[in-house]
CSV table of C-alpha atoms and ligand atoms in Angstrom, one decimal:
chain,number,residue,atom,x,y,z
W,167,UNK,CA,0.0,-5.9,22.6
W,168,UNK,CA,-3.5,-4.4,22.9
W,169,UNK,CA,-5.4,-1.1,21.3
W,170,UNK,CA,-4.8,0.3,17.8
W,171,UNK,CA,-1.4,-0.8,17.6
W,172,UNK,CA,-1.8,-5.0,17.9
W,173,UNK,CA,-1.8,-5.0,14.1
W,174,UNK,CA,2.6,-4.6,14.1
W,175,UNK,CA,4.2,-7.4,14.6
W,176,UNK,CA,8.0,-6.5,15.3
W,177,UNK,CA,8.0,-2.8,15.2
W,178,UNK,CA,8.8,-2.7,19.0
W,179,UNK,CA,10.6,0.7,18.7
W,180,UNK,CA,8.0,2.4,16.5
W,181,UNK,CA,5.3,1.6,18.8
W,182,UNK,CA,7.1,3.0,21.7
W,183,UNK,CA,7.9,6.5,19.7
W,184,UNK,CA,4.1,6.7,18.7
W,185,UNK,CA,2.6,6.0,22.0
W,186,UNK,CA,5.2,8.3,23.4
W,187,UNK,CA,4.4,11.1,21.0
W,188,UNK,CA,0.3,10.3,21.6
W,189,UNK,CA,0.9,11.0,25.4
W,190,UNK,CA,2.9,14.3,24.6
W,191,UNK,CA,0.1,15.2,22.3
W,192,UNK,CA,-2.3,14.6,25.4
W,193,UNK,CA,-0.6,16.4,27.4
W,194,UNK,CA,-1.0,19.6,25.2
W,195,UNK,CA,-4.2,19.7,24.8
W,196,UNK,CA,-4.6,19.2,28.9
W,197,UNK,CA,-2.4,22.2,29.1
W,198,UNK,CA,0.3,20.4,30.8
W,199,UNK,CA,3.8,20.4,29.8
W,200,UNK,CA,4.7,17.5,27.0
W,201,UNK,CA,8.2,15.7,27.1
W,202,UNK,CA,10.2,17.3,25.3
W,203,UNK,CA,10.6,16.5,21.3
W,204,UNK,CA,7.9,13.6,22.2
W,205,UNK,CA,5.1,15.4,19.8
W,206,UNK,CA,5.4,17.8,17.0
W,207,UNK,CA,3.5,18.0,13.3
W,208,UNK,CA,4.7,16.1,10.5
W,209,UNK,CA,5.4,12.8,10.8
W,210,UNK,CA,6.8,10.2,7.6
W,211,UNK,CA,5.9,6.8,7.8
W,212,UNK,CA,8.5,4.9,6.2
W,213,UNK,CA,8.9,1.0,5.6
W,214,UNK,CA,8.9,-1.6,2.8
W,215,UNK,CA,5.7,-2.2,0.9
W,216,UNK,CA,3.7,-4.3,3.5
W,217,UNK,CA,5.7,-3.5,6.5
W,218,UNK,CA,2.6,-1.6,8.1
W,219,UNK,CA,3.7,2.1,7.2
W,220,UNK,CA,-0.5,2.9,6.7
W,221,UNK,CA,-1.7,0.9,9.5
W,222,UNK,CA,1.1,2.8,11.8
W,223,UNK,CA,0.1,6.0,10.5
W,224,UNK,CA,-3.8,5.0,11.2
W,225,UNK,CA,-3.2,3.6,14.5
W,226,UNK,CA,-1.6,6.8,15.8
W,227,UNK,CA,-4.0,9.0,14.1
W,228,UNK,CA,-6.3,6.9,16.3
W,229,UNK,CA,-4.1,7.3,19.2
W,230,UNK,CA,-4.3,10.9,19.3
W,231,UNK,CA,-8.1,11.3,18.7
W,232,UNK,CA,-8.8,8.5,21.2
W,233,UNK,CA,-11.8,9.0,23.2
W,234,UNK,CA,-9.9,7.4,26.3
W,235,UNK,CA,-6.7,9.1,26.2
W,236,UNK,CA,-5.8,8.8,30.0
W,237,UNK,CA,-4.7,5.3,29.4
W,238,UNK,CA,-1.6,4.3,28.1
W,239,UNK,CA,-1.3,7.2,25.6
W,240,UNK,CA,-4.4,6.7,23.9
W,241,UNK,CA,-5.5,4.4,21.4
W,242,UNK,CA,-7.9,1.9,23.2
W,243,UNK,CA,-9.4,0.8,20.6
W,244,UNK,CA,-12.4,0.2,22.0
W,245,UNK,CA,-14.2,3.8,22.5
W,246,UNK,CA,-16.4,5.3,19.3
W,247,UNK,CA,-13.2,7.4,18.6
W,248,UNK,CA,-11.1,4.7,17.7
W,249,UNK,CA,-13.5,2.9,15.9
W,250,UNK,CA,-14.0,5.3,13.1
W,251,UNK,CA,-10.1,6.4,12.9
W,252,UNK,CA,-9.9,2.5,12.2
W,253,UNK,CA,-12.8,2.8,9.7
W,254,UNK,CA,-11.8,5.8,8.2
W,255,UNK,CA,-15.0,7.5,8.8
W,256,UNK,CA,-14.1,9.7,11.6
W,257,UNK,CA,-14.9,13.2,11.0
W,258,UNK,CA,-11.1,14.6,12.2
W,259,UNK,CA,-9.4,12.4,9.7
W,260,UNK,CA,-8.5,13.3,6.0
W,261,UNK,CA,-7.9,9.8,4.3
W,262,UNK,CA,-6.0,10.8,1.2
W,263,UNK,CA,-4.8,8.1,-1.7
W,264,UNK,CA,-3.8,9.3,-5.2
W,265,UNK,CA,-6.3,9.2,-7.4
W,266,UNK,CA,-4.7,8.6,-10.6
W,267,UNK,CA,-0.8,7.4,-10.6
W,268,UNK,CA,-0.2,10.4,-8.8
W,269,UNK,CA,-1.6,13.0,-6.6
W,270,UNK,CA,-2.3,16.0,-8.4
W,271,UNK,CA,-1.6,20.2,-7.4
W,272,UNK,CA,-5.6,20.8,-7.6
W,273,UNK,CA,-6.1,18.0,-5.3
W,274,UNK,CA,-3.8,18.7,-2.9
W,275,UNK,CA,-4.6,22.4,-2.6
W,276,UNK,CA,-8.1,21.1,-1.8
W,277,UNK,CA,-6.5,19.2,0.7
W,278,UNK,CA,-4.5,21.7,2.3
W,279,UNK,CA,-7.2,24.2,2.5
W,280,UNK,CA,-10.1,21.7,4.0
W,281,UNK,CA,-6.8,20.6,6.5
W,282,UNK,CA,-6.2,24.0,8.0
W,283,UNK,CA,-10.0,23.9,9.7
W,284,UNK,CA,-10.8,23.3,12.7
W,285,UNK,CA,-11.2,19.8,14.3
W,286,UNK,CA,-14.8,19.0,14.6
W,287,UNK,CA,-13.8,16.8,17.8
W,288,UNK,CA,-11.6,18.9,19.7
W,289,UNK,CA,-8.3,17.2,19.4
W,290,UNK,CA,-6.9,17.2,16.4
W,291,UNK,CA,-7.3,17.2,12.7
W,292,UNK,CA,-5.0,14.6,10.8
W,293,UNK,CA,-4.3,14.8,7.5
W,294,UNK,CA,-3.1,10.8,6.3
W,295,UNK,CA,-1.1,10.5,2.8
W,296,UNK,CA,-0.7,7.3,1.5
W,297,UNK,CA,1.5,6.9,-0.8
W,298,UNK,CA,3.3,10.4,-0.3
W,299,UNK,CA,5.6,9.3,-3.1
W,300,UNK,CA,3.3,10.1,-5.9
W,301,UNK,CA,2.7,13.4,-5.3
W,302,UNK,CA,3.6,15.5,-8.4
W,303,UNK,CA,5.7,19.0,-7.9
W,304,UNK,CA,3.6,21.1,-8.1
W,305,UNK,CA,1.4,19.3,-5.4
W,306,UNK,CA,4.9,18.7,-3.0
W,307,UNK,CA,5.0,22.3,-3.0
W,308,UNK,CA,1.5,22.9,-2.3
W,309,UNK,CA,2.1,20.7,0.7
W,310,UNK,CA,5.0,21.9,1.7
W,311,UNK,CA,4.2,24.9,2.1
W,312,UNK,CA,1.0,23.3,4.4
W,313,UNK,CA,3.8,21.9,6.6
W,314,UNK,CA,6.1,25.0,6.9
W,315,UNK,CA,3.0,26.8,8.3
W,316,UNK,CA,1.3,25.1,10.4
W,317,UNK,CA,-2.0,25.6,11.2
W,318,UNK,CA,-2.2,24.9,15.2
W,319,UNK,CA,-4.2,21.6,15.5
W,320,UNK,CA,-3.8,19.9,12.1
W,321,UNK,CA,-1.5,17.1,11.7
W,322,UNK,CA,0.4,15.8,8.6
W,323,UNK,CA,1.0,12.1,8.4
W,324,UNK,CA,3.0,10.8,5.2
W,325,UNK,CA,3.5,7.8,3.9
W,326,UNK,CA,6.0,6.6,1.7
W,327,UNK,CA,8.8,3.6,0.7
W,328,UNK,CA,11.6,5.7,1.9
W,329,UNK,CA,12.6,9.3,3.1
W,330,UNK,CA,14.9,9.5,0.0
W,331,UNK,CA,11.1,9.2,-2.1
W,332,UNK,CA,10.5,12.5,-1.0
W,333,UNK,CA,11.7,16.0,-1.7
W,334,UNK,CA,14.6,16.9,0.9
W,335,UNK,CA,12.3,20.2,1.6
W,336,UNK,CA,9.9,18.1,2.8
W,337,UNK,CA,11.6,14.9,4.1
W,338,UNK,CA,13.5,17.7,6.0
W,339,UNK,CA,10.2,19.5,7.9
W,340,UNK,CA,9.1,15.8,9.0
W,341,UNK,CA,9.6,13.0,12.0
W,342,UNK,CA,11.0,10.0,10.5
W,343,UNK,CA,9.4,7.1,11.8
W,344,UNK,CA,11.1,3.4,10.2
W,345,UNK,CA,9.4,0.4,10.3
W,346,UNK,CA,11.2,-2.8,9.4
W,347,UNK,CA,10.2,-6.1,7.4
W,348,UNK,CA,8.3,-8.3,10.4
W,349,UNK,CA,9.7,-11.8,10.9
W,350,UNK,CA,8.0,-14.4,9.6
W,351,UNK,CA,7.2,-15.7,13.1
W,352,UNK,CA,5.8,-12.5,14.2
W,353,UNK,CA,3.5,-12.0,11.2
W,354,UNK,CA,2.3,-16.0,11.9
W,355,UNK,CA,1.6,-14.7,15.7
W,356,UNK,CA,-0.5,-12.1,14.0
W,357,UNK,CA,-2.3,-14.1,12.0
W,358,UNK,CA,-3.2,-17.5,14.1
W,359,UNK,CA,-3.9,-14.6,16.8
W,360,UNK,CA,-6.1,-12.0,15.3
W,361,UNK,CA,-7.3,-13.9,12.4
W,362,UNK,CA,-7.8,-17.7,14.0
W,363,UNK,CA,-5.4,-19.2,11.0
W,364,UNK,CA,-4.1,-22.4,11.8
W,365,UNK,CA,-0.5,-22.1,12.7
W,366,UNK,CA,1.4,-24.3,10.0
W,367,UNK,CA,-0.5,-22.2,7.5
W,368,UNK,CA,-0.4,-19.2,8.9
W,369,UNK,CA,3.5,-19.5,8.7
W,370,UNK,CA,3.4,-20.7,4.9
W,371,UNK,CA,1.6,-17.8,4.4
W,372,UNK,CA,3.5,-15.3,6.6
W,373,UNK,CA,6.8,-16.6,4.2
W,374,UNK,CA,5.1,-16.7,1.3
W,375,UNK,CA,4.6,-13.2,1.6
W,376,UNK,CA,7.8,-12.1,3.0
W,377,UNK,CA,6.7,-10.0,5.9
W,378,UNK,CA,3.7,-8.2,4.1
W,379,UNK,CA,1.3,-8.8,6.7
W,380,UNK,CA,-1.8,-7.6,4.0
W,381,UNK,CA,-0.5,-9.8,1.5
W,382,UNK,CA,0.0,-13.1,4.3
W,383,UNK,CA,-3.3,-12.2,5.3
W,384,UNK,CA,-4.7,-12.7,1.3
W,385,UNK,CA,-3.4,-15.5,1.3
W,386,UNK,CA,-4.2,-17.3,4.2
W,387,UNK,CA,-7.7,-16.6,3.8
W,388,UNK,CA,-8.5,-15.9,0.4
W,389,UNK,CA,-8.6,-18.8,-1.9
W,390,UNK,CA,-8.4,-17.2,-5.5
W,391,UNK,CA,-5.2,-15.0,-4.0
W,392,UNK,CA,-3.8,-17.9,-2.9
W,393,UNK,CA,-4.3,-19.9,-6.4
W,394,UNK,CA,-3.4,-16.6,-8.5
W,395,UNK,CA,-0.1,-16.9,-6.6
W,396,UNK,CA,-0.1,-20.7,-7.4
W,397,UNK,CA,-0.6,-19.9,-10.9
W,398,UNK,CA,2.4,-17.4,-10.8
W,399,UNK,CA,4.5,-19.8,-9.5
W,400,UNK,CA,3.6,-22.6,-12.5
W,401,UNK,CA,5.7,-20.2,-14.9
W,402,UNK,CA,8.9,-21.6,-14.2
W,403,UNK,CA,8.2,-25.0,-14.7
W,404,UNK,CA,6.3,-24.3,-17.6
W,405,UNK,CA,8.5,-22.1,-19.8
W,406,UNK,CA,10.4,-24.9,-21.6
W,407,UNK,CA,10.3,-24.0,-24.7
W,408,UNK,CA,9.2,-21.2,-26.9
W,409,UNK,CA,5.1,-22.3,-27.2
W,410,UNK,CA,4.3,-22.9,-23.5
W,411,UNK,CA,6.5,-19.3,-22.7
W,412,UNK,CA,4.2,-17.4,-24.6
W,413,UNK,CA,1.5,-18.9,-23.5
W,414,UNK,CA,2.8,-18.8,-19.7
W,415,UNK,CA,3.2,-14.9,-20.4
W,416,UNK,CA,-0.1,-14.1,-21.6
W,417,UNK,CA,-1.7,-16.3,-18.7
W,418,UNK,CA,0.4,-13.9,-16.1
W,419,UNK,CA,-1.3,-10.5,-18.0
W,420,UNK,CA,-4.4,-11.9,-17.6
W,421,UNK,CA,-4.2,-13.1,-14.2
W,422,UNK,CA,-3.2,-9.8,-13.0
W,423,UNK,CA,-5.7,-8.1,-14.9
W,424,UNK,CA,-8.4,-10.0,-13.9
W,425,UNK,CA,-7.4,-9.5,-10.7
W,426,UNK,CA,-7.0,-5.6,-11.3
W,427,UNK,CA,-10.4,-5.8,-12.7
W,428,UNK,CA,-12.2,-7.9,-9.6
W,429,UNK,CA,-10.3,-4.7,-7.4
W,430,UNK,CA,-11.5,-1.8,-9.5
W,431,UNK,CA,-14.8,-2.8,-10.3
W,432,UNK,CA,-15.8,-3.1,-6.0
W,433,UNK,CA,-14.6,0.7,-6.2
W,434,UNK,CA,-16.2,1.9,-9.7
W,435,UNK,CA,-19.9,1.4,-9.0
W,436,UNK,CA,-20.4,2.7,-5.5
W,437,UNK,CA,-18.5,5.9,-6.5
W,438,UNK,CA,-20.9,6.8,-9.7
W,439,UNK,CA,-23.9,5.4,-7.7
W,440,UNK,CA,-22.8,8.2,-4.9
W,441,UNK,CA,-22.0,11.0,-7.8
W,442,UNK,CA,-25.8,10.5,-9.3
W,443,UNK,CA,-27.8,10.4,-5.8
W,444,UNK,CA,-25.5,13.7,-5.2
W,445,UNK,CA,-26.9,15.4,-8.3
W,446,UNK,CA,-30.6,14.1,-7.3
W,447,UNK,CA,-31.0,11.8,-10.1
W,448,UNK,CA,-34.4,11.1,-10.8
W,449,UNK,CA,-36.0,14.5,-9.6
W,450,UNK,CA,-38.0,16.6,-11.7
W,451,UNK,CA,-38.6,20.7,-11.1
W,452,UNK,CA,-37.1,23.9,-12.2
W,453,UNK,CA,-33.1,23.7,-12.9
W,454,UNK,CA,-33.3,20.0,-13.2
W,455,UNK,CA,-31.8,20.5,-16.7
W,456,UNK,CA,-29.2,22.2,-15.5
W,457,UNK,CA,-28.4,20.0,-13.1
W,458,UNK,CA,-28.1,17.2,-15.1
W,459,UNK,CA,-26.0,19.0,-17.3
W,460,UNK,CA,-23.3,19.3,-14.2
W,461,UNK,CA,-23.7,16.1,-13.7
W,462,UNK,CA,-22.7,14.4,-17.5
W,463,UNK,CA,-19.4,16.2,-16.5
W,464,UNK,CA,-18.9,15.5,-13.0
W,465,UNK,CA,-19.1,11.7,-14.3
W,466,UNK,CA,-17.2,12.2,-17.0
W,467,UNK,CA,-14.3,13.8,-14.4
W,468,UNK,CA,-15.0,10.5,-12.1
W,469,UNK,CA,-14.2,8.0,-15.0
W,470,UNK,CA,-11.4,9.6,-16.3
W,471,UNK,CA,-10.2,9.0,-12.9
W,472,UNK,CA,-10.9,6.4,-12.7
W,473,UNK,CA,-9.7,4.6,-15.7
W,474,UNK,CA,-6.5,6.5,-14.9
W,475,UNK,CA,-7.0,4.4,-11.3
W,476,UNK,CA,-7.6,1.1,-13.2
W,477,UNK,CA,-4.6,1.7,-15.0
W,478,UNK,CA,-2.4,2.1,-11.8
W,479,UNK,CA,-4.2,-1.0,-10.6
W,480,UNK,CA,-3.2,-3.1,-13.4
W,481,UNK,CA,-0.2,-2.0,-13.4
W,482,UNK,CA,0.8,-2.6,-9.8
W,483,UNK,CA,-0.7,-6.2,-10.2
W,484,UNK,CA,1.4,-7.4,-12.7
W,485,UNK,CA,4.4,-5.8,-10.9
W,486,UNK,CA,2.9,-7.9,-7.8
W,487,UNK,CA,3.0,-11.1,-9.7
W,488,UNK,CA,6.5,-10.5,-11.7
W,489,UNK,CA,8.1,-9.5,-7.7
W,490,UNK,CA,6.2,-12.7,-6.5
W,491,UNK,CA,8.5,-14.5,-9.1
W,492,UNK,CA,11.6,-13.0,-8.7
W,493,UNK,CA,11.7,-14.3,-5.5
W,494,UNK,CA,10.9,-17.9,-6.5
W,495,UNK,CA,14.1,-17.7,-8.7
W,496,UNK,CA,15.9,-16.2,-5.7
W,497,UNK,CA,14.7,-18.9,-3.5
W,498,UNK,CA,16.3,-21.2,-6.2
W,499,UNK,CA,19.8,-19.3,-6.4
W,500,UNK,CA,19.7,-19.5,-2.8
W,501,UNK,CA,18.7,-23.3,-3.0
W,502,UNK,CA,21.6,-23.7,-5.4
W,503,UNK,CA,24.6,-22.0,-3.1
W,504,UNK,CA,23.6,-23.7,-0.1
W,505,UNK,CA,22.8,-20.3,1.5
W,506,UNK,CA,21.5,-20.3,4.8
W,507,UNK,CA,18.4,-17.6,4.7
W,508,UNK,CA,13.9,-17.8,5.3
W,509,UNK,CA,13.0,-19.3,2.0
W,510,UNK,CA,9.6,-18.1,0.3
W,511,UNK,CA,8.4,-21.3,-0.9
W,512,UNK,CA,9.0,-24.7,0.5
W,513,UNK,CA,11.7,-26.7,-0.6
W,514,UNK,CA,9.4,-29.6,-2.2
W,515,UNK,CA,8.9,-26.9,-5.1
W,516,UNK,CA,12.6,-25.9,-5.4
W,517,UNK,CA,14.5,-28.9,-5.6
W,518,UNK,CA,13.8,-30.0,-9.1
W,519,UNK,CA,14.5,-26.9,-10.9
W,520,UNK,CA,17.5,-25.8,-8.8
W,521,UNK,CA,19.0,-29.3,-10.1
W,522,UNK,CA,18.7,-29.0,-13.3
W,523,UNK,CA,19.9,-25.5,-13.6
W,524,UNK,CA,23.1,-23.6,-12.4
W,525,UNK,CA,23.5,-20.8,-10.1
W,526,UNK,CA,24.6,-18.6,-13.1
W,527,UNK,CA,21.2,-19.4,-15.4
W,528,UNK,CA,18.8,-18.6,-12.4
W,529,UNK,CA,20.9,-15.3,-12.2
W,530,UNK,CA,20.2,-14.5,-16.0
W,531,UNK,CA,16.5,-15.3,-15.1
W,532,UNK,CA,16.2,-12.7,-12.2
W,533,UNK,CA,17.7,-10.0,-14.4
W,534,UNK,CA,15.4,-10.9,-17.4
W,535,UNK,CA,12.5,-10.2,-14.4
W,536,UNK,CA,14.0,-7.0,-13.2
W,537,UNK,CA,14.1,-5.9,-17.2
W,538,UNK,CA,10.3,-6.7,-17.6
W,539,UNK,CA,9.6,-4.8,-14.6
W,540,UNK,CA,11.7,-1.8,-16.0
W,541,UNK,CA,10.0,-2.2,-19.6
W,542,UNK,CA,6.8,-1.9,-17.7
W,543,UNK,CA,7.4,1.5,-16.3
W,544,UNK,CA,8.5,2.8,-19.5
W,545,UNK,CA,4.8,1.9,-20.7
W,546,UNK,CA,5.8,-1.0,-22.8
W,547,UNK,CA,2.6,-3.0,-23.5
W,548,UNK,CA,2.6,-5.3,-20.8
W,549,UNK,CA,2.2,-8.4,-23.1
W,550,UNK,CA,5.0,-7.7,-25.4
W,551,UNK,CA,7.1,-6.8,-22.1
W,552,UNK,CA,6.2,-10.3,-20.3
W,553,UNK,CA,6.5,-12.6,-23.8
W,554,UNK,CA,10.1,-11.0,-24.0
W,555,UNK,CA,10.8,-11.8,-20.1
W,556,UNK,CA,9.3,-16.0,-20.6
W,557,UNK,CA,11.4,-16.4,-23.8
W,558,UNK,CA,14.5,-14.9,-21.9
W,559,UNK,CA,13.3,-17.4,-19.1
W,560,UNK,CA,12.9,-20.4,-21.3
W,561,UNK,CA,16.3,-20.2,-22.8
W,562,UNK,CA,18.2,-20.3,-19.4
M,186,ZN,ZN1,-10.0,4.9,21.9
């Protein structure tokens, strides 16, 4: 496959309804009669976590403000067009990702508003959600009502795990569009192809990460990903006893906030550095005072959010690493009934603890997982949370 939609491995039939609805979208701004049904202006990108719902969403934002659209449906991804859609920087595009843990009604009315302009390039102007999910009320209705009243050339694109994550108003007003979890195979394909990883690893990766292309990616080529998850996956050897399952608990918090921390702090600094040249720090004249004034509170405003963005962070990490172990103990149960399924880790690491547990203790160990995870939603300190989960892991 070639253009802005290489990076999907194994979503065949989305492709085809995106390139299809890119040539309808053509033909209406040539004036010419679309196929019918091929185009219209909500779309919902929905898929597991990793499954490509974003990079869908950005390729076919790219597909309609392609530069070359008289190939196959746009999308070369070679023209100056495509480029920035795949950057994010191009002017038509509204890149939109919750600031906090949820999109808030301000935000979105800002959104909504700045949407309804016209497109500075003549096509289009897309509006890309992220995350749809997290929007609060008040902000679904603020976009709902965005999407019940079109403005002419804007287009909504909405992300989200599932159609159910949404409100029925809304799920209701948008195209479905359903990716499915890759095969293994094709997200190796991906990865030897695009990404020159060797084959054999490329395919420990791609099953490692169980058809998150990001995440196979990560760990293909980034060496402290790949030894965070190694360091994940030491727990259930380790938690033999009371002592080393408190201590493998409060290494797993502190993986995943360091690794929370390394991803927050790349954001943090480049966003105040942009707020103070904004505000002209350094500059001296009449209203300077002032100015500096607005400024103490505009930063104050940008690290409120952004604590409430470390938090999500953090917070998502750990869920990361406590998912990345569930599936160890599944690969175990699976080991331990003979089943016949893709297993996430290689055998070599499975065999000794599937034999010297039963089918019945690993089950007791997934749901003590799934109750940590649940804890941590509820706001449970994450430490408490985790040292509960080890013990319950250590005892079998
Ligand atoms: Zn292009």
């Amino acid at each position: 496959m070639t253009g802005v939609f290489r990076d999907l491995p194994g979503q065949d039939a989305v492709v085809a309804q995106l390139r299809r609805a890119a040539a309808g979208a053509a033909a209406l701004l040539a004036g010419r009669r679309p196929e019918p049904g091929a185009m219209t202006h909500a779309w919902l990108f929905t898929g597991p976590p990793g499954s490509g719902r974003s990079v869908a969403a950005r390729a076919f934002a790219a597909a309609l403000l392609c530069g070359d659209a008289d190939g196959d449906g746009g999308g070369c991804g070679e023209c100056a067009s495509c480029r920035q859609v795949l950057a994010g920087t191009h002017a038509d595009l509204l890149l939109v990702r919750p600031e906090g843990l949820s999109y808030g009604v301000k935000q979105t009315r800002d959104l909504v508003l700045r949407a309804a302009g016209k497109p500075t390039g003549g096509r289009w102007h897309i509006v890309l959600f992220e995350d749809a999910d997290r929007c609060t009320e008040q902000a679904a209705n603020a976009l709902l009502k965005a999407i019940e009243e079109p403005a002419p050339r804007t287009v909504w694109l909405l992300c989200a795990p599932s159609a159910e994550d949404l409100v029925p108003t809304i799920r209701s007003r948008c195209r479905v569009v359903t990716l499915v979890v890759p095969s293994s195979d094709a997200v190796a394909q991906v990865l030897t192809d695009r990404d020159g990883i060797e084959p054999a690893r490329a395919l420990a990766a791609a099953r490692a990460a169980q058809g998150h292309i990001g995440r196979a990616r990560r760990l293909a080529t980034d060496a402290s990903a790949a030894k965070r998850r190694a360091d994940v996956l030491r727990v259930p050897a380790a938690v033999t006893s009371l002592g080393p399952a408190l201590s493998a608990a409060a290494t797993l918090v502190r993986t995943a906030e360091e690794e929370a921390k390394a991803v927050t702090e790349d954001l943090d600094e480049p966003e105040r550095e942009a707020l103070r040249r904004a505000f002209g720090e350094g500059s001296s004249g009449k209203g300077v005072a002032k100015a500096m004034r607005g400024m103490a509170g505009a930063m104050k405003d940008l690290e409120d959010r952004q604590k409430s963005r470390a938090t999500r962070v953090k917070r998502d990490t750990l869920d990361q690493a406590l998912l990345e172990l569930a599936l160890f103990y599944r690969d175990i149960l699976m080991f331990q009934l003979g089943a016949e399924v893709e297993l996430a880790s290689p055998e070599s690491d499975l065999r000794k603890l599937a034999s010297s547990s039963t089918p019945e203790a690993t089950l007791r160990r997934l749901q003590a997982i799934m109750h940590c995870r649940e804890l941590l939603t509820l706001n449970v300190a994450p430490l408490l949370a985790v040292e509960e989960m080890a013990l319950s892991l250590s005892e079998g």
